[in-house]
Coordinates of C-alpha atoms in Angstrom, one line a residue:
X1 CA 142.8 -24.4 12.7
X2 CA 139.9 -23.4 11.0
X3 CA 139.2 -27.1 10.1
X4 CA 138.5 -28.0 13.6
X5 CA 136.9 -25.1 14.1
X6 CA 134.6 -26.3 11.2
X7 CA 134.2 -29.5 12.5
X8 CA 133.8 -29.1 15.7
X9 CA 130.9 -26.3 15.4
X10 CA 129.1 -28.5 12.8
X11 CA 128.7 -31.5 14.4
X12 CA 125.1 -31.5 15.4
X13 CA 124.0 -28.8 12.8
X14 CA 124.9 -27.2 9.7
X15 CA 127.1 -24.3 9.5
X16 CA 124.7 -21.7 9.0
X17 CA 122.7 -22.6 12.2
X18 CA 125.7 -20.8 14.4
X19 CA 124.1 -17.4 13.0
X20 CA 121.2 -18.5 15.0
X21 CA 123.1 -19.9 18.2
X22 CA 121.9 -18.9 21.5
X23 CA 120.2 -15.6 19.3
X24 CA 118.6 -14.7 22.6
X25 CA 121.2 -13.6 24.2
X26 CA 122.6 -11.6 21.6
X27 CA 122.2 -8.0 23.8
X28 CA 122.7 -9.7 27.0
X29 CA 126.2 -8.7 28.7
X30 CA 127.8 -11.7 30.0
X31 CA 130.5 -12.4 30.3
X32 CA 131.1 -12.9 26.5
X33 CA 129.1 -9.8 25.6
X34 CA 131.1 -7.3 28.0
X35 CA 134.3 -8.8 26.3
X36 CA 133.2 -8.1 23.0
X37 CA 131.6 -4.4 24.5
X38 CA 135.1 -3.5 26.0
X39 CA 136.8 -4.3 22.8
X40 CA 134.3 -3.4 19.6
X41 CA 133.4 0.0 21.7
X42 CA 136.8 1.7 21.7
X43 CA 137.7 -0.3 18.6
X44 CA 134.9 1.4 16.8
X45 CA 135.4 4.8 18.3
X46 CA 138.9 4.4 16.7
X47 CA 138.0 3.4 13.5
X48 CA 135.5 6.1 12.8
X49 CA 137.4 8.6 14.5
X50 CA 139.8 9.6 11.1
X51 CA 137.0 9.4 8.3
X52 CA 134.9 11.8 10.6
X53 CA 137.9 14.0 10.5
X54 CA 138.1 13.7 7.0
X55 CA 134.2 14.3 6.8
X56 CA 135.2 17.7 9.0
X57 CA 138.0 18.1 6.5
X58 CA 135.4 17.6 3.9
X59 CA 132.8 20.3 5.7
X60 CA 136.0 23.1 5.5
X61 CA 136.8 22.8 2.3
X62 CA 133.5 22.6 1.0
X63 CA 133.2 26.3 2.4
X64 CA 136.2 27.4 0.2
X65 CA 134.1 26.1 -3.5
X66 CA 133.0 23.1 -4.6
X67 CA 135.9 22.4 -7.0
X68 CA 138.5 22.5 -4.5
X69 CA 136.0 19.5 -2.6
X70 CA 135.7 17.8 -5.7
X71 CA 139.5 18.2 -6.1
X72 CA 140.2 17.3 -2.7
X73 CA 138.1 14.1 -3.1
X74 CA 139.6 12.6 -5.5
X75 CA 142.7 13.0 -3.6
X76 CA 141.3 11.6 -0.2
X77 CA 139.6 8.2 -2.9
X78 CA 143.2 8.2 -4.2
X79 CA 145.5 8.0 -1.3
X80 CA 143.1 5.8 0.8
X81 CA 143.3 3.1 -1.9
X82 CA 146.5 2.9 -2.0
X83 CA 146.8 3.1 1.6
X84 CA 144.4 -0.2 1.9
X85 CA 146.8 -1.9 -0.1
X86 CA 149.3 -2.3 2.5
X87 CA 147.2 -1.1 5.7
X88 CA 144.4 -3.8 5.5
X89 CA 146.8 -7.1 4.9
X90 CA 149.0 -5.6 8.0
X91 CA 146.7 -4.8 10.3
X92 CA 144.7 -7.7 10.2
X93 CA 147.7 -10.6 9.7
X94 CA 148.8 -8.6 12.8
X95 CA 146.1 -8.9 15.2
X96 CA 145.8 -12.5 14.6
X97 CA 149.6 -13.2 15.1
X98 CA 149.7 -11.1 17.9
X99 CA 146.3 -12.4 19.7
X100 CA 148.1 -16.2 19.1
X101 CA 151.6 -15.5 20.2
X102 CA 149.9 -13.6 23.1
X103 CA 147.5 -16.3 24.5
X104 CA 150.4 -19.0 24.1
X105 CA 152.7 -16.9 25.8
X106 CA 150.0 -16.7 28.3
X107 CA 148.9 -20.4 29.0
X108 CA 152.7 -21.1 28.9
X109 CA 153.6 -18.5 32.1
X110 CA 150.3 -19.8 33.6
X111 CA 151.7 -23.4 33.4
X112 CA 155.2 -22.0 34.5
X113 CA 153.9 -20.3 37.3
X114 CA 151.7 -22.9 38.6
X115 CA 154.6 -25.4 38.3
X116 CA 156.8 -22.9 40.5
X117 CA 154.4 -22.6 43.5
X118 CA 153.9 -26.3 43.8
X119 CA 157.8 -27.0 43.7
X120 CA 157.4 -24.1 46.8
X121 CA 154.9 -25.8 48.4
X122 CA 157.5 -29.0 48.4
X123 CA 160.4 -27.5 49.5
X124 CA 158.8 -25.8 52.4
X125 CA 156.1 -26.2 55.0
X126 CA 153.2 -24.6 54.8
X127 CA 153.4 -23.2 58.0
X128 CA 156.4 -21.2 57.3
X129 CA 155.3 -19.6 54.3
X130 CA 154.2 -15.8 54.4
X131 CA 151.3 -15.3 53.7
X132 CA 151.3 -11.3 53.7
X133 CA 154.2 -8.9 51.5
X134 CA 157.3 -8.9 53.0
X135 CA 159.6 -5.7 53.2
X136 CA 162.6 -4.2 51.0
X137 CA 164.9 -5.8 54.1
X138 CA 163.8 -8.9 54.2
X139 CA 163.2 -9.1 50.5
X140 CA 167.1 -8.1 50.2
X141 CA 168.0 -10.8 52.9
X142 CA 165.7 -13.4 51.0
X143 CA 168.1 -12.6 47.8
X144 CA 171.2 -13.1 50.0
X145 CA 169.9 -16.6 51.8
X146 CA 167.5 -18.3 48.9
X147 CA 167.3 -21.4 51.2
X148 CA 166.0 -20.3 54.1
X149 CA 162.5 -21.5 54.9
X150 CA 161.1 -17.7 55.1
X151 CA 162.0 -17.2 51.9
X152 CA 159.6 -20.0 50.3
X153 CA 157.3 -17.0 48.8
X154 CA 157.6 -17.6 45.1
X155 CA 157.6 -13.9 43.1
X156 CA 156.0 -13.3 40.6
X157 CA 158.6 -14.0 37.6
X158 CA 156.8 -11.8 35.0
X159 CA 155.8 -8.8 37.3
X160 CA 156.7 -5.4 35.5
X161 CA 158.5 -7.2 32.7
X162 CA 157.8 -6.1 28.8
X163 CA 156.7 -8.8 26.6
X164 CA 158.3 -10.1 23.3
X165 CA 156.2 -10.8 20.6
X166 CA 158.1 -11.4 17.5
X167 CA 154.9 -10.8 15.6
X168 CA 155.0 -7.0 16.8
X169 CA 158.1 -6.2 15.9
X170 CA 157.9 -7.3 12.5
X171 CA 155.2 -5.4 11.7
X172 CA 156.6 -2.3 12.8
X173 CA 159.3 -2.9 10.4
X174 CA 157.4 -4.0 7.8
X175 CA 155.2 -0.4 8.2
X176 CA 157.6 1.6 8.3
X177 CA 159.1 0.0 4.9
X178 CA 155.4 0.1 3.3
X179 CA 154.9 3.9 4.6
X180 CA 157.8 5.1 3.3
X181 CA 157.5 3.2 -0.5
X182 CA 153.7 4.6 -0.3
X183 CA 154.8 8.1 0.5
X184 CA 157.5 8.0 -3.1
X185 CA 155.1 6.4 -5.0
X186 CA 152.2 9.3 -4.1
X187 CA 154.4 12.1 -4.3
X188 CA 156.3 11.1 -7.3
X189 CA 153.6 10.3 -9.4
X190 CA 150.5 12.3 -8.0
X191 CA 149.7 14.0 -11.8
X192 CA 149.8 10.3 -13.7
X193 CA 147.6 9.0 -10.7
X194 CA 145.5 12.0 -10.5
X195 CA 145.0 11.7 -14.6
X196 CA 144.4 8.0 -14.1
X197 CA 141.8 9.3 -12.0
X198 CA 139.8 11.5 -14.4
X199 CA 141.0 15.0 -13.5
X200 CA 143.2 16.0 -17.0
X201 CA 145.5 18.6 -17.6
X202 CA 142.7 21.2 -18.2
X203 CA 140.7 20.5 -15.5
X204 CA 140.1 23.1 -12.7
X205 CA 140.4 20.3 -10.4
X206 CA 143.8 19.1 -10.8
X207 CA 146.1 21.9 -9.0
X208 CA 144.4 21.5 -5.8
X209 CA 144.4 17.9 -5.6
X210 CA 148.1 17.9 -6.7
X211 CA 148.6 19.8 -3.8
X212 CA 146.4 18.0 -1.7
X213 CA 147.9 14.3 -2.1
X214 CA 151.3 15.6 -2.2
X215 CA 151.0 17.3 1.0
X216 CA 148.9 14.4 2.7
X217 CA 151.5 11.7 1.3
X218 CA 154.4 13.0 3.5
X219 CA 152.2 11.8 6.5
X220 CA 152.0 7.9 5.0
X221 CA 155.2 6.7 6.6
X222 CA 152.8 7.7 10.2
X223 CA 149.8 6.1 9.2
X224 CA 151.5 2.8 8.2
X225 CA 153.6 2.9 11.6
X226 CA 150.1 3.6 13.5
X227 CA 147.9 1.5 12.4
X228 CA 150.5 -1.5 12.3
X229 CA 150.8 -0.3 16.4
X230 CA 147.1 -0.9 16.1
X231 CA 147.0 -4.4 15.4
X232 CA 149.2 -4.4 17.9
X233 CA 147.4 -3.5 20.4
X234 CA 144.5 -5.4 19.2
X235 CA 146.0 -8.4 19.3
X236 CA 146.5 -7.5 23.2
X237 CA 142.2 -6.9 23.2
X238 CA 143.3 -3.4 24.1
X239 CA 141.6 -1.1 21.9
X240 CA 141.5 1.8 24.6
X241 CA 145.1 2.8 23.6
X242 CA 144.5 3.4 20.3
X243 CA 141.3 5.0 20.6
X244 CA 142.8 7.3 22.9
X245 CA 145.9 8.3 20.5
X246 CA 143.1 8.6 17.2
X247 CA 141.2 10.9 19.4
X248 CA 143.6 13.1 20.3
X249 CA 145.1 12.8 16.9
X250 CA 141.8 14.2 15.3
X251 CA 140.9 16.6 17.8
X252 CA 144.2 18.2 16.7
X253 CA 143.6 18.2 13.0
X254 CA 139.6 19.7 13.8
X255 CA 142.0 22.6 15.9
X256 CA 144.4 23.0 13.1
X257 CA 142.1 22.7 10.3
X258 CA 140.3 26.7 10.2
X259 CA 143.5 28.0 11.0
X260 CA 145.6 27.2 8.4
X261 CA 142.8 27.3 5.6
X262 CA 141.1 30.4 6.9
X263 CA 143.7 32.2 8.9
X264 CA 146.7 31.4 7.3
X265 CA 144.6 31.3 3.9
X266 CA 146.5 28.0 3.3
X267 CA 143.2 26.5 1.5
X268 CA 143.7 23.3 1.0
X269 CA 147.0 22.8 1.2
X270 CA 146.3 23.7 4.9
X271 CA 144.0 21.3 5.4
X272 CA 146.5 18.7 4.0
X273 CA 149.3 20.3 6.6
X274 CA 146.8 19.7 9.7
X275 CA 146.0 16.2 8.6
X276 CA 149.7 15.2 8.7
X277 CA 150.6 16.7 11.5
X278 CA 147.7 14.7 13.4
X279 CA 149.1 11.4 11.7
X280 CA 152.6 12.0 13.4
X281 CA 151.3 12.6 17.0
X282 CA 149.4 9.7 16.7
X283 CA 151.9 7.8 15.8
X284 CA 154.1 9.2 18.5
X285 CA 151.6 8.4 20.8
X286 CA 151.2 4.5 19.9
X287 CA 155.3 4.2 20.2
X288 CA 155.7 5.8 23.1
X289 CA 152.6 3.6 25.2
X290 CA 153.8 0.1 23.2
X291 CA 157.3 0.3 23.9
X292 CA 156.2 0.2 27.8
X293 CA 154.9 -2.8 27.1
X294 CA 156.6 -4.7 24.5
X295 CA 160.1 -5.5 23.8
X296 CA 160.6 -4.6 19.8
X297 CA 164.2 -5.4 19.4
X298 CA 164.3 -8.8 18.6
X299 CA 167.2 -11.1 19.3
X300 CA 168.1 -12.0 16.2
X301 CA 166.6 -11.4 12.5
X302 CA 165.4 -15.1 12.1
X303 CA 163.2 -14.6 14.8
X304 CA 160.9 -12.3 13.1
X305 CA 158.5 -13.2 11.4
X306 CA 158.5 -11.9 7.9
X307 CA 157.8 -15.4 5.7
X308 CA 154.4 -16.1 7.5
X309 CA 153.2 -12.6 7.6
X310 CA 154.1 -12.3 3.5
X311 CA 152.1 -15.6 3.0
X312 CA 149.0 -14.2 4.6
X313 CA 149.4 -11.1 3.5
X314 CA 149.5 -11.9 0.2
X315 CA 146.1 -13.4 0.3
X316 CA 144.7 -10.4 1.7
X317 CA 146.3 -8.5 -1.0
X318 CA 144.5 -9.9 -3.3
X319 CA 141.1 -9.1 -1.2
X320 CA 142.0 -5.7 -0.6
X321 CA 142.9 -4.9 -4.5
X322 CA 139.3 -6.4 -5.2
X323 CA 137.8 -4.4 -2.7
X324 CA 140.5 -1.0 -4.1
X325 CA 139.3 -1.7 -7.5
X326 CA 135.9 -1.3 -7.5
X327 CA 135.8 2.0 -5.2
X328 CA 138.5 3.4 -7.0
X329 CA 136.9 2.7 -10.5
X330 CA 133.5 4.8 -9.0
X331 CA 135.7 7.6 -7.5
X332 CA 137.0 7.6 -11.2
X333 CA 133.7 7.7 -13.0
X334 CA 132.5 10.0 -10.7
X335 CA 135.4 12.4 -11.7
X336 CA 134.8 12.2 -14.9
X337 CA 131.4 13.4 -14.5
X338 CA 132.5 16.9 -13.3
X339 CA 133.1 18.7 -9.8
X340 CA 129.5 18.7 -8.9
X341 CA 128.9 14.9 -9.1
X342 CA 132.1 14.5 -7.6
X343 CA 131.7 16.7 -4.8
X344 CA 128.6 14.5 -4.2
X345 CA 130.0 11.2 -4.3
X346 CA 132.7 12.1 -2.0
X347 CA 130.1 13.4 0.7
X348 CA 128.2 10.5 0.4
X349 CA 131.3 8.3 0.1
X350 CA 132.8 9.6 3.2
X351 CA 129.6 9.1 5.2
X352 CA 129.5 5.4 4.2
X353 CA 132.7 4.9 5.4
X354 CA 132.8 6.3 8.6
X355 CA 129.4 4.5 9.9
X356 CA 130.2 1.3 8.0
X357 CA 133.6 1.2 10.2
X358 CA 131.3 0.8 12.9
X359 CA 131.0 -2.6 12.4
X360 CA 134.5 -2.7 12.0
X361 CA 134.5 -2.7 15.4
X362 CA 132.8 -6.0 15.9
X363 CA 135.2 -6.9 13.4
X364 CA 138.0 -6.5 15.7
X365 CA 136.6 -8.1 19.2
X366 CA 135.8 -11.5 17.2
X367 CA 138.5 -11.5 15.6
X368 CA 141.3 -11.2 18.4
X369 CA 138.7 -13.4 20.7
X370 CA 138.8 -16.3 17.9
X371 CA 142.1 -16.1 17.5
X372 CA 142.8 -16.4 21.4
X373 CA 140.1 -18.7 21.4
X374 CA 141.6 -21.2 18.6
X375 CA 145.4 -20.7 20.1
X376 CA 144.4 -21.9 23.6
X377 CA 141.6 -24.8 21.7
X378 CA 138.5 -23.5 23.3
X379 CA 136.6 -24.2 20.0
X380 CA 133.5 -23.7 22.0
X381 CA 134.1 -20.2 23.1
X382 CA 135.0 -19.5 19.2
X383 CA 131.7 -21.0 18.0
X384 CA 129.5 -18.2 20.7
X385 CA 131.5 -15.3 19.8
X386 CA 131.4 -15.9 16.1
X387 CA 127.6 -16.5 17.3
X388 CA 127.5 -13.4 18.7
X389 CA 129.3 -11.0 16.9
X390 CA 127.2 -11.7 13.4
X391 CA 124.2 -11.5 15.1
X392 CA 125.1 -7.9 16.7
X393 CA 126.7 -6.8 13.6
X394 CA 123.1 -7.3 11.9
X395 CA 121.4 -5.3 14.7
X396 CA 124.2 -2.4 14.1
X397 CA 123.7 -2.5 10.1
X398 CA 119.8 -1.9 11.1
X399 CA 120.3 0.5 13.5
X400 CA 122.8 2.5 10.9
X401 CA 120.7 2.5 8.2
X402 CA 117.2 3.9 10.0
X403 CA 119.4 6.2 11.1
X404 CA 121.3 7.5 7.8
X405 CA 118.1 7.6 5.8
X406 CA 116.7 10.3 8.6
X407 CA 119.9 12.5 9.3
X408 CA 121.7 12.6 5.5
X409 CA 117.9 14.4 4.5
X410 CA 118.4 17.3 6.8
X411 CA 122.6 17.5 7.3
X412 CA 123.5 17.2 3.5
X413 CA 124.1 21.1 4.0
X414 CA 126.5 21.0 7.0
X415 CA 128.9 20.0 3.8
X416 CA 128.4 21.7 0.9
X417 CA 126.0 24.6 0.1
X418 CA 126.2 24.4 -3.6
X419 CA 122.5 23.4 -3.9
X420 CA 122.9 21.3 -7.2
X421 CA 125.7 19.2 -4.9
X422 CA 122.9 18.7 -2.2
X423 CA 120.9 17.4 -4.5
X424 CA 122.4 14.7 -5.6
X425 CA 123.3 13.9 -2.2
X426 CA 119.8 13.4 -1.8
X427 CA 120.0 10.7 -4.8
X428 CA 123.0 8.6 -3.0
X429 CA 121.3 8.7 0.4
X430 CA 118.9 5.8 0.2
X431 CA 121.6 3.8 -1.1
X432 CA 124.0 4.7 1.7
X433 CA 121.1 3.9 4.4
X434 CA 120.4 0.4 2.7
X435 CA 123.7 -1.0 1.9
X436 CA 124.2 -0.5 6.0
X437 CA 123.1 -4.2 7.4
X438 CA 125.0 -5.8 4.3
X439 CA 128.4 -3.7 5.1
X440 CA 128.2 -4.4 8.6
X441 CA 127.5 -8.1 7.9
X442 CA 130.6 -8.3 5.3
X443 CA 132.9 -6.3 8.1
X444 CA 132.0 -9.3 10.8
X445 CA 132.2 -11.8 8.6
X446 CA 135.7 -10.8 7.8
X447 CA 136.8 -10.8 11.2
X448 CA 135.6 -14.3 11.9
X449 CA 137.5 -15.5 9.1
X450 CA 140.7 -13.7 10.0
X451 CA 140.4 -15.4 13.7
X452 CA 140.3 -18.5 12.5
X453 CA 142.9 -17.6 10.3
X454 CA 141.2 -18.3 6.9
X455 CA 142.6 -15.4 4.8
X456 CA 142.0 -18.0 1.8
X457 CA 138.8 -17.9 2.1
X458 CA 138.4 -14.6 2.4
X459 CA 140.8 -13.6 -0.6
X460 CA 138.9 -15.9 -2.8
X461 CA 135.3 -15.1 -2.3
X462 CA 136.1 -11.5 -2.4
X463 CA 137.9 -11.7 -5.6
X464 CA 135.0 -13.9 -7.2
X465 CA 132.6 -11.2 -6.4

């Protein structure tokens, strides 16, 4: 697939001239450009939604002392790098599959459909079709006489009736099996992990972010489940749904948050308590909207899809522990270096994830466009919104990073106000502003390659870095 893709975008000009195809047009909204809006806008929203949580997270417990945000951090560095593990391969492998399976399923009915109204048209005369709804009578008599020439109206065969998608219901399973392994492993062995992490047996540090990750784990099997729904749903180009669940999610963890730290004087075991409960309800949420759509009990076990979504995840394995490696190794060194450093980093860290998610979102809408795209062989409609997507996810990165460099200078406080830890915020802030058109650029990029399903690619170069 991505082969002809290749091809068939490079035959007049080399491959690095799409970044520059109809580059005019990059803000206009089209037709293409209000597709991408209606699916990178809430898919961003989404995205951003649970690190600024954790950044409000972040801004309570930084009231309580800065070793219990240090301690706190390295529990939040800890448990999202495992989570990646299994959340990134799924999610993505899932929004391609489903974004195929989807658009076949689609061009399939439309042939079916078509192919029923013309064998109407045959068996009928034109002059005795209705051409207006008929009633619940004559709509029962209809079922009784299917022969009769008033009854020539062909119904819509697919009206109200759930979809199966093979692809979704193995990743439910599959997310549900990774939560649940996730959740043993971090609860199990949180002190080892924490150690591996820099915080030793002395260290002030180390009974609140025991607490912390143990807490927080119990919510994994929810965020597996969810964010599996996710790519879901993104497959479908609805990213409404899950924005709407994330929001209502976080709101609840912001509500929860000063009660149980400051009212119930949980601390931050509290904090951990409000962030699980948010996981479940969105979880809930997710089930209870996708089921309305989606038929998830298979027919048989052979029809899910478990072989092809191991073989590409796999690859993205190994692109997501290059990727784990390298944050978790700074969230490490950072620990080592004391809970004033490390109370910095994770402020700064925390910040760079939620506006580099962003572009995340731009991720998303060119990825399940591409994918639709190659399943249905429009390889021209997959060459302008790879196009367009790069080119707006450099505009984003620019936009980002003017921004960051203004606002980190004056809201380093609204986290922390250990002056020596707002300080070296200051130090990490021109980094965090510059590094913005390059992580947006890498997010796109990524998508593109997992809608033309090239997770080889991306595995490979990512590891080689």
């Amino acid at each position: 697939m991505a082969e002809e893709f290749g091809s068939s975008a490079c035959k007049k000009s080399p491959p690095i001239f799409i970044f520059f195809k109809d580059i005019r047009h990059a803000l206009k909204l089209d037709e293409l450009g209000l597709e991408i809006a209606q699916i990178a806008l809430p898919a961003s929203l989404a995205l951003t939604a649970d690190p600024i949580a954790s950044l409000i997270d972040t801004a309570f417990i930084g009231q309580i002392g800065s070793v219990e945000l240090a301690a706190v951090g390295v529990s939040i560095a800890l448990f999202n790098q495992v989570s990646r593990i299994a959340i990134f391969p799924l999610v993505s492998v899932t929004t391609s599959f489903v974004a195929e399976e989807d658009a076949i399923k689609s061009v399939a009915r439309e042939a079916e459909e078509s192919d029923s109204i013309e064998e109407g048209s045959a068996n009928g005369n034109s002059e005795d079709r209705e051409l207006i709804p008929r009633s619940d009578s004559t709509e029962a008599d209809c079922e009784s006489k299917p022969l009769t020439s008033s009854c020539n109206v062909v119904k819509p065969k697919y009206e109200h009736q759930r979809r199966y998608i093979p692809s979704a219901s193995s990743a439910m399973v599959i997310g549900s099996i990774l939560g649940l392994i996730q959740a043993i492993v971090l609860i199990a062995g949180a002190v080892p992990l924490l150690n591996f992490m820099g915080i030793g047996s002395e260290s002030p540090m180390l009974s609140p972010a025991q607490k912390y990750l143990t807490l927080r784990s119990l919510g994994a099997p929810a965020v597996l489940l969810s964010l599996a729904m996710q790519g879901v749903f993104r497959g479908f180009k609805d990213t409404k749904t899950p924005l709407y669940a994330t929001v209502a999610g976080d709101l609840t963890n912001i509500i929860l948050d000063p009660i149980f730290i400051f009212v119930f004087r949980l601390g931050v075991s509290g904090a951990a308590i409000a962030h699980v409960i948010s996981q479940y309800l969105i979880a809930i949420i997710l089930l209870w909207k996708l089921i309305q759509q989606v038929d998830l009990i298979p027919p048989s076990i052979k029809r899910l899809k478990f072989g092809r979504f191991l073989q590409n995840g796999f690859l993205l394995l190994i692109r997501v522990m290059a990727v784990t490696f390298c944050v978790t190794l700074s969230a490490s060194l950072a620990a080592r270096q004391g809970p004033t450093r490390m109370a910095a980093f994770q402020v700064c860290l925390q910040v760079w994830l939620a506006t580099s998610l962003l572009a995340d979102g731009l991720a998303v809408a060119g990825q399940a466009i591409l994918a639709s795209s190659f399943a249905k062989k429009d390889y021209e409609r997959a060459t302008s919104s790879a196009a367009r997507v790069l080119q707006l996810g450099l505009v984003l990165g620019l936009v980002l990073g003017a921004i960051l460099g203004v606002a980190l200078q004056y809201g380093a406080k609204l986290f922390t106000r250990d002056a020596d830890v707002v300080r070296l915020i200051g130090i990490g802030i021109p980094f965090v502003a510059s590094t913005q058109p390059i992580n947006s650029l890498a997010f796109v990029f990524d998508g593109v390659n997992f809608g033309a399903s090239d997770y080889a690619y991306a595995a490979c170069s990512m590891a080689s870095i």
